[in-house]
Short mmCIF file of C-alpha atoms and ligand atoms in Angstrom, two decimals:
data_model
loop_
_atom_site.label_atom_id
_atom_site.label_comp_id
_atom_site.label_asym_id
_atom_site.label_seq_id
_atom_site.Cartn_x
_atom_site.Cartn_y
_atom_site.Cartn_z
CA MET A 977 222.88 37.99 68.94
CA GLU A 978 224.16 41.00 70.88
CA THR A 979 221.80 42.07 73.66
CA MET A 980 221.36 45.07 75.96
CA ARG A 981 219.47 45.99 79.12
CA ALA A 982 216.33 48.02 78.39
CA ALA A 983 213.30 49.34 80.28
CA VAL A 984 210.27 48.02 78.41
CA PHE A 985 206.59 48.91 78.74
CA GLU A 986 204.85 45.51 78.83
CA LYS A 987 201.22 46.30 79.64
CA ALA A 988 199.21 48.54 81.99
CA GLY A 989 201.19 48.89 85.23
CA SER A 990 204.04 46.68 84.01
CA PHE A 991 207.30 48.37 83.10
CA ILE A 992 210.28 46.01 83.37
CA LEU A 993 214.02 45.83 82.88
CA LYS A 994 215.00 43.03 80.54
CA ASP A 995 217.57 41.98 77.95
CA VAL A 996 216.60 42.72 74.37
CA PRO A 997 218.51 42.57 71.05
CA VAL A 998 220.63 45.61 70.19
CA PRO A 999 218.60 47.49 67.53
CA LYS A 1000 219.78 47.69 63.93
CA ILE A 1001 219.42 50.35 61.26
CA GLU A 1002 216.53 49.31 59.02
CA ARG A 1003 216.07 52.35 56.79
CA GLU A 1004 218.66 54.45 54.94
CA ASP A 1005 217.67 57.62 56.83
CA GLN A 1006 218.32 56.04 60.23
CA ILE A 1007 221.28 56.21 62.60
CA LEU A 1008 222.34 54.00 65.50
CA LEU A 1009 223.05 55.93 68.71
CA GLU A 1010 224.78 54.96 71.91
CA VAL A 1011 222.60 56.68 74.52
CA ASN A 1012 224.58 59.10 76.74
CA ALA A 1013 221.64 60.27 78.84
CA VAL A 1014 217.84 60.22 78.77
CA SER A 1015 215.58 62.19 81.06
CA ILE A 1016 212.31 60.93 82.49
CA CYS A 1017 209.27 62.84 81.20
CA GLY A 1018 205.85 63.34 82.79
CA THR A 1019 204.54 61.31 79.86
CA ASP A 1020 206.60 58.30 81.02
CA LEU A 1021 204.83 58.58 84.38
CA HIS A 1022 201.41 58.65 82.70
CA ILE A 1023 202.31 55.64 80.50
CA THR A 1024 203.54 53.48 83.39
CA ALA A 1025 200.67 54.37 85.75
CA ASP A 1026 197.86 51.84 86.25
CA PRO A 1027 195.41 52.67 84.73
CA PRO A 1028 197.64 54.53 82.24
CA GLY A 1029 197.03 58.23 81.66
CA TYR A 1030 198.69 58.04 78.24
CA ASP A 1031 198.72 55.13 75.82
CA ALA A 1032 201.92 53.48 74.63
CA LYS A 1033 202.38 50.36 72.53
CA PRO A 1034 203.02 47.26 74.68
CA GLY A 1035 206.52 45.88 74.19
CA THR A 1036 208.06 49.31 73.49
CA ILE A 1037 211.29 50.53 75.10
CA LEU A 1038 210.32 53.87 76.67
CA GLY A 1039 212.49 57.02 76.90
CA HIS A 1040 212.27 59.92 74.47
CA GLU A 1041 214.32 62.82 75.88
CA LEU A 1042 217.79 61.78 74.86
CA VAL A 1043 221.29 62.71 73.87
CA GLY A 1044 223.40 60.09 72.17
CA THR A 1045 226.59 59.49 70.23
CA VAL A 1046 226.37 58.30 66.63
CA VAL A 1047 227.74 54.77 66.21
CA GLU A 1048 226.62 54.07 62.65
CA THR A 1049 224.75 55.95 59.92
CA GLY A 1050 222.39 54.77 57.19
CA ALA A 1051 223.36 55.55 53.59
CA ALA A 1052 221.03 58.58 53.41
CA ALA A 1053 222.09 60.14 56.75
CA THR A 1054 225.05 61.88 55.16
CA HIS A 1055 224.98 64.95 57.46
CA LEU A 1056 226.15 62.88 60.43
CA LYS A 1057 229.14 60.67 61.14
CA PRO A 1058 230.18 58.24 63.87
CA GLY A 1059 231.28 60.13 67.00
CA ASP A 1060 228.86 63.08 66.54
CA ARG A 1061 226.83 63.77 69.66
CA VAL A 1062 223.19 64.58 68.93
CA VAL A 1063 219.90 65.43 70.61
CA VAL A 1064 216.76 63.98 69.05
CA ASN A 1065 213.27 65.22 68.26
CA PRO A 1066 211.42 62.03 69.28
CA ASN A 1067 208.45 62.84 67.05
CA ASN A 1068 209.71 61.91 63.62
CA TYR A 1069 207.45 63.40 60.94
CA CYS A 1070 206.82 62.30 57.36
CA GLY A 1071 207.54 65.60 55.62
CA VAL A 1072 204.92 65.09 52.89
CA CYS A 1073 201.46 65.01 54.53
CA ALA A 1074 199.09 67.99 54.38
CA PHE A 1075 200.28 69.32 57.77
CA CYS A 1076 203.99 68.81 57.16
CA ARG A 1077 203.48 70.78 53.93
CA LYS A 1078 201.95 73.59 55.95
CA ASN A 1079 205.17 73.69 58.04
CA LEU A 1080 203.43 71.99 60.96
CA PRO A 1081 205.57 68.85 61.41
CA ASN A 1082 204.45 68.64 65.08
CA LEU A 1083 200.94 67.99 63.73
CA CYS A 1084 202.07 65.46 61.10
CA LEU A 1085 199.50 62.78 60.26
CA HIS A 1086 202.17 60.06 60.44
CA ILE A 1087 204.24 60.96 63.51
CA GLU A 1088 206.46 58.14 64.78
CA PRO A 1089 206.66 58.78 68.53
CA LEU A 1090 209.95 57.40 69.83
CA GLY A 1091 209.77 55.80 73.26
CA ILE A 1092 205.97 55.55 73.06
CA GLU A 1093 205.16 53.48 69.95
CA PHE A 1094 208.71 53.01 68.63
CA ASP A 1095 211.62 51.73 70.73
CA GLY A 1096 213.18 54.56 72.71
CA ALA A 1097 216.23 55.34 74.80
CA PHE A 1098 215.94 53.65 78.20
CA ALA A 1099 218.66 51.33 76.86
CA LYS A 1100 222.28 51.38 75.80
CA TYR A 1101 221.48 51.81 72.09
CA CYS A 1102 218.69 53.39 70.13
CA VAL A 1103 217.88 53.77 66.41
CA VAL A 1104 216.38 57.09 65.23
CA SER A 1105 215.93 58.90 61.95
CA GLY A 1106 218.91 61.12 61.15
CA LYS A 1107 216.36 63.71 59.99
CA VAL A 1108 215.39 64.46 63.61
CA ALA A 1109 218.92 64.36 65.12
CA TYR A 1110 220.65 67.68 65.89
CA LYS A 1111 224.34 68.03 66.70
CA ILE A 1112 225.10 69.69 70.02
CA SER A 1113 228.35 71.17 71.33
CA PRO A 1114 230.47 68.89 73.57
CA HIS A 1115 230.50 71.76 76.12
CA VAL A 1116 226.89 71.01 77.07
CA PRO A 1117 226.91 68.23 79.72
CA ASP A 1118 224.94 65.05 78.89
CA GLU A 1119 222.39 65.60 81.68
CA VAL A 1120 221.59 69.08 80.36
CA ALA A 1121 221.58 68.06 76.68
CA ALA A 1122 219.01 65.36 77.54
CA CYS A 1123 216.59 68.20 78.33
CA ALA A 1124 216.66 69.57 74.76
CA GLU A 1125 213.31 67.99 73.87
CA PRO A 1126 211.19 69.45 76.68
CA LEU A 1127 213.02 72.75 76.14
CA ALA A 1128 212.11 72.69 72.43
CA CYS A 1129 208.46 72.12 73.41
CA ALA A 1130 208.63 74.98 75.95
CA ILE A 1131 210.10 77.28 73.27
CA ASN A 1132 207.23 76.32 70.94
CA GLY A 1133 204.81 77.36 73.70
CA VAL A 1134 206.55 80.66 74.42
CA ARG A 1135 206.58 81.45 70.70
CA LYS A 1136 202.78 81.41 70.74
CA VAL A 1137 202.82 84.80 72.49
CA ASN A 1138 204.77 87.75 71.27
CA VAL A 1139 206.88 88.35 74.38
CA LEU A 1140 207.55 92.04 75.02
CA PRO A 1141 210.11 93.16 77.60
CA GLY A 1142 208.51 94.57 80.73
CA GLU A 1143 205.30 92.55 80.46
CA ASN A 1144 204.24 90.03 83.08
CA ALA A 1145 203.17 86.41 83.04
CA VAL A 1146 201.59 83.66 85.08
CA VAL A 1147 202.67 80.03 84.75
CA ILE A 1148 200.41 77.40 86.32
CA GLY A 1149 202.40 74.26 87.19
CA GLY A 1150 205.92 74.24 88.64
CA GLY A 1151 207.29 71.03 87.12
CA PRO A 1152 210.20 71.03 84.65
CA ILE A 1153 208.16 72.48 81.75
CA GLY A 1154 206.64 75.23 83.90
CA LEU A 1155 210.08 76.17 85.24
CA MET A 1156 211.59 76.11 81.73
CA ILE A 1157 208.82 78.44 80.51
CA VAL A 1158 209.50 80.82 83.41
CA MET A 1159 213.22 80.80 82.53
CA LEU A 1160 212.52 81.47 78.84
CA LEU A 1161 210.09 84.29 79.65
CA LYS A 1162 212.58 85.89 82.04
CA ALA A 1163 215.36 85.56 79.44
CA SER A 1164 213.04 87.27 76.94
CA GLY A 1165 212.58 90.29 79.20
CA VAL A 1166 209.36 89.50 81.06
CA ARG A 1167 209.41 91.52 84.29
CA ASP A 1168 207.28 89.65 86.80
CA CYS A 1169 206.53 85.98 86.54
CA TYR A 1170 204.07 84.32 88.91
CA LEU A 1171 204.36 80.55 89.30
CA LEU A 1172 201.48 78.55 90.77
CA GLU A 1173 202.24 75.15 92.30
CA THR A 1174 200.74 72.98 95.03
CA ALA A 1175 203.22 70.08 95.63
CA PRO A 1176 205.33 70.89 98.73
CA PHE A 1177 208.70 69.75 97.27
CA ARG A 1178 208.15 71.71 94.06
CA LEU A 1179 206.98 74.81 95.92
CA LYS A 1180 210.16 74.79 97.99
CA PHE A 1181 212.31 74.04 94.94
CA ALA A 1182 210.80 76.90 92.91
CA ARG A 1183 211.14 79.33 95.82
CA LYS A 1184 214.82 78.38 96.19
CA LEU A 1185 215.45 78.94 92.46
CA GLY A 1186 214.24 82.49 93.01
CA ILE A 1187 213.14 83.08 89.42
CA ALA A 1188 209.43 83.69 90.00
CA LYS A 1189 206.92 84.90 92.56
CA VAL A 1190 205.77 81.49 93.77
CA ILE A 1191 202.15 81.14 94.87
CA ASP A 1192 200.40 78.13 96.43
CA PRO A 1193 196.84 78.61 95.13
CA ARG A 1194 195.44 76.46 97.95
CA GLU A 1195 196.82 78.87 100.54
CA GLN A 1196 196.68 82.15 98.68
CA ASP A 1197 194.15 83.81 96.35
CA ALA A 1198 196.28 83.78 93.19
CA PRO A 1199 193.86 85.73 90.92
CA ALA A 1200 193.52 88.45 93.58
CA ILE A 1201 197.31 88.75 94.02
CA VAL A 1202 197.92 88.89 90.25
CA ALA A 1203 195.12 91.45 89.76
CA GLU A 1204 196.35 93.65 92.56
CA GLU A 1205 200.07 93.58 91.76
CA THR A 1206 199.75 93.96 87.99
CA GLY A 1207 196.81 96.39 88.13
CA ILE A 1208 195.23 94.90 84.99
CA GLY A 1209 195.96 91.15 85.07
CA ALA A 1210 198.66 89.09 83.40
CA ASP A 1211 199.72 89.75 79.83
CA TYR A 1212 200.05 85.99 79.30
CA VAL A 1213 199.05 82.94 81.30
CA PHE A 1214 200.52 79.48 80.58
CA ASP A 1215 198.67 76.44 81.89
CA VAL A 1216 201.11 73.55 82.06
CA THR A 1217 198.78 71.26 84.04
CA GLY A 1218 196.16 70.67 81.35
CA SER A 1219 193.25 71.45 83.64
CA GLN A 1220 193.42 75.11 84.67
CA VAL A 1221 191.90 76.96 81.73
CA VAL A 1222 189.27 78.64 83.94
CA PRO A 1223 191.68 80.32 86.41
CA ALA A 1224 194.02 81.02 83.48
CA ILE A 1225 191.30 83.06 81.73
CA LYS A 1226 190.48 84.76 85.02
CA MET A 1227 194.09 85.87 85.59
CA ALA A 1228 194.69 87.13 82.05
CA ARG A 1229 194.23 90.84 81.40
CA LYS A 1230 191.81 92.18 78.81
CA GLY A 1231 193.40 91.45 75.43
CA GLY A 1232 195.72 88.95 77.12
CA ARG A 1233 196.76 85.53 75.88
CA VAL A 1234 196.24 82.12 77.45
CA VAL A 1235 198.52 79.29 76.30
CA LEU A 1236 197.39 75.73 77.01
CA PHE A 1237 200.40 73.43 77.20
CA GLY A 1238 199.55 70.57 79.50
CA VAL A 1239 197.56 67.51 78.50
CA ASN A 1240 195.08 65.95 80.88
CA GLY A 1241 192.70 63.63 79.04
CA LYS A 1242 190.27 63.58 81.95
CA ALA A 1243 189.97 67.31 82.64
CA VAL A 1244 186.69 68.79 81.44
CA SER A 1245 186.34 72.50 82.13
CA GLN A 1246 183.24 74.65 82.15
CA VAL A 1247 184.32 77.92 80.63
CA LEU A 1248 182.14 81.01 80.72
CA GLN A 1249 182.60 81.84 77.05
CA LYS A 1250 181.49 85.44 77.61
CA GLU A 1251 184.72 86.08 79.55
CA ILE A 1252 186.79 85.19 76.50
CA THR A 1253 184.61 87.35 74.26
CA THR A 1254 184.32 90.44 76.43
CA LYS A 1255 187.96 90.37 77.56
CA GLU A 1256 189.14 89.63 74.00
CA ILE A 1257 191.31 86.79 75.29
CA ALA A 1258 193.29 84.72 72.80
CA VAL A 1259 193.31 81.05 73.85
CA LEU A 1260 196.16 79.18 72.16
CA GLY A 1261 197.04 75.51 72.18
CA THR A 1262 200.65 74.35 71.85
CA TRP A 1263 201.72 70.80 71.02
CA LEU A 1264 205.21 69.28 70.92
CA ALA A 1265 208.05 71.08 69.18
CA ASN A 1266 207.60 72.80 65.85
CA ALA A 1267 210.97 73.54 64.24
CA THR A 1268 212.24 74.70 67.64
CA PHE A 1269 215.07 72.16 68.08
CA PRO A 1270 217.71 74.44 66.51
CA GLU A 1271 216.70 77.16 69.01
CA ALA A 1272 216.72 74.70 71.91
CA VAL A 1273 220.25 73.62 70.98
CA ARG A 1274 221.36 77.28 70.76
CA VAL A 1275 219.78 78.10 74.11
CA LEU A 1276 221.66 75.18 75.72
CA GLU A 1277 224.95 75.98 73.99
CA THR A 1278 224.87 79.67 74.94
CA GLY A 1279 223.64 78.99 78.48
CA ALA A 1280 220.76 81.45 77.98
CA VAL A 1281 218.81 79.47 80.56
CA ASP A 1282 220.24 77.36 83.38
CA LEU A 1283 218.69 73.92 82.93
CA ALA A 1284 221.33 72.28 85.12
CA SER A 1285 219.57 73.88 88.10
CA LEU A 1286 216.46 71.81 87.33
CA ILE A 1287 218.20 68.42 87.52
CA THR A 1288 217.58 66.88 90.91
CA ASP A 1289 218.65 63.28 90.22
CA VAL A 1290 221.07 61.44 87.91
CA ILE A 1291 220.61 57.66 88.13
CA PRO A 1292 221.68 54.46 86.34
CA LEU A 1293 219.14 52.53 84.22
CA GLU A 1294 218.86 49.92 87.00
CA GLU A 1295 217.15 52.60 89.15
CA VAL A 1296 214.63 53.87 86.60
CA HIS A 1297 211.70 52.64 88.72
CA LYS A 1298 213.00 54.54 91.74
CA GLY A 1299 213.27 57.67 89.60
CA LEU A 1300 209.70 57.29 88.34
CA ALA A 1301 208.40 56.74 91.87
CA LYS A 1302 210.20 59.84 93.13
CA LEU A 1303 208.66 61.90 90.33
CA ALA A 1304 205.22 60.41 91.01
CA ARG A 1305 205.52 61.55 94.63
CA GLY A 1306 206.44 65.04 93.41
CA GLU A 1307 209.84 64.78 95.12
CA ALA A 1308 212.00 65.46 92.09
CA VAL A 1309 212.05 67.91 89.20
CA LYS A 1310 214.21 66.53 86.39
CA VAL A 1311 215.49 62.97 86.71
CA VAL A 1312 218.13 61.93 84.20
CA VAL A 1313 219.02 58.30 83.49
CA LYS A 1314 222.45 57.27 82.25
CA PRO A 1315 222.07 53.84 80.65
ZN1 LIG B 35 208.63 64.33 77.09
ZN1 LIG B 36 203.59 64.54 57.90
#
């Protein structure tokens, strides 16, 4: 049997490199990919932490933000052929449940999360459904193409507000998603973007990128700065941390919108509901990517946002643990693995 090196989630706190069989196509809709690049996600950090902050199935190969080259196609995957390079929506949906039929495939009742419950891409080969694979131009480098999935999620978040040129925004959390949201907002015509971050490396990194007014909320009074500079508060506030709904509501203007992107299963917030009512705030959740992969691919192909500037590390699979540790220390932004 042919084998390959893979990074496998064994149990809480145990994430190991080992040799496993090369996966095979088992359904007609599937394709076999040779993985070109796979980026490490915050979710991978939560899964491999002890105790885990996000549950994965023991024995699963992690890695869900990937670009790969088609090696073989199942009989029903007729839109792809060997040699095509594709990015993948790792949340395969059924297409027939009540939510899929409401055009909400990100909320499908039968999602198959690749790299969390189904074998993912921290390996040389990976099998995915052809339904969730999108061709991408060879001009987009592998490292950048690997970021299509978080970009598609960020686009889904930005779509929740109707961006108008000249408006202003606050983004809480300066990791890859927060920075991608800032880039998308700026590309959509938002005038001033305030980015709140507390980790020293990320503060410095965001300041150097020069795309937002970067605030350390431990050192500076962010709501006061936003209120004073905008006059009325922010038109939209994105919380990418999963725990900052209270300051988000505070910084939004009357009639403003708050988008909750981040997931933190432990964060319980006490919200003064009256503030939402009397300020007529719209509080909007956003989850995964809903039909935003074609846009993400276009954004990458046209260079509308510069994701290459977010990649701090490109490493071989052998160093995946080092990459995770660097991210856990907040000393990297986007780490891309080339298996
Ligand atoms: Zn991810
Ligand atoms: Zn479904």
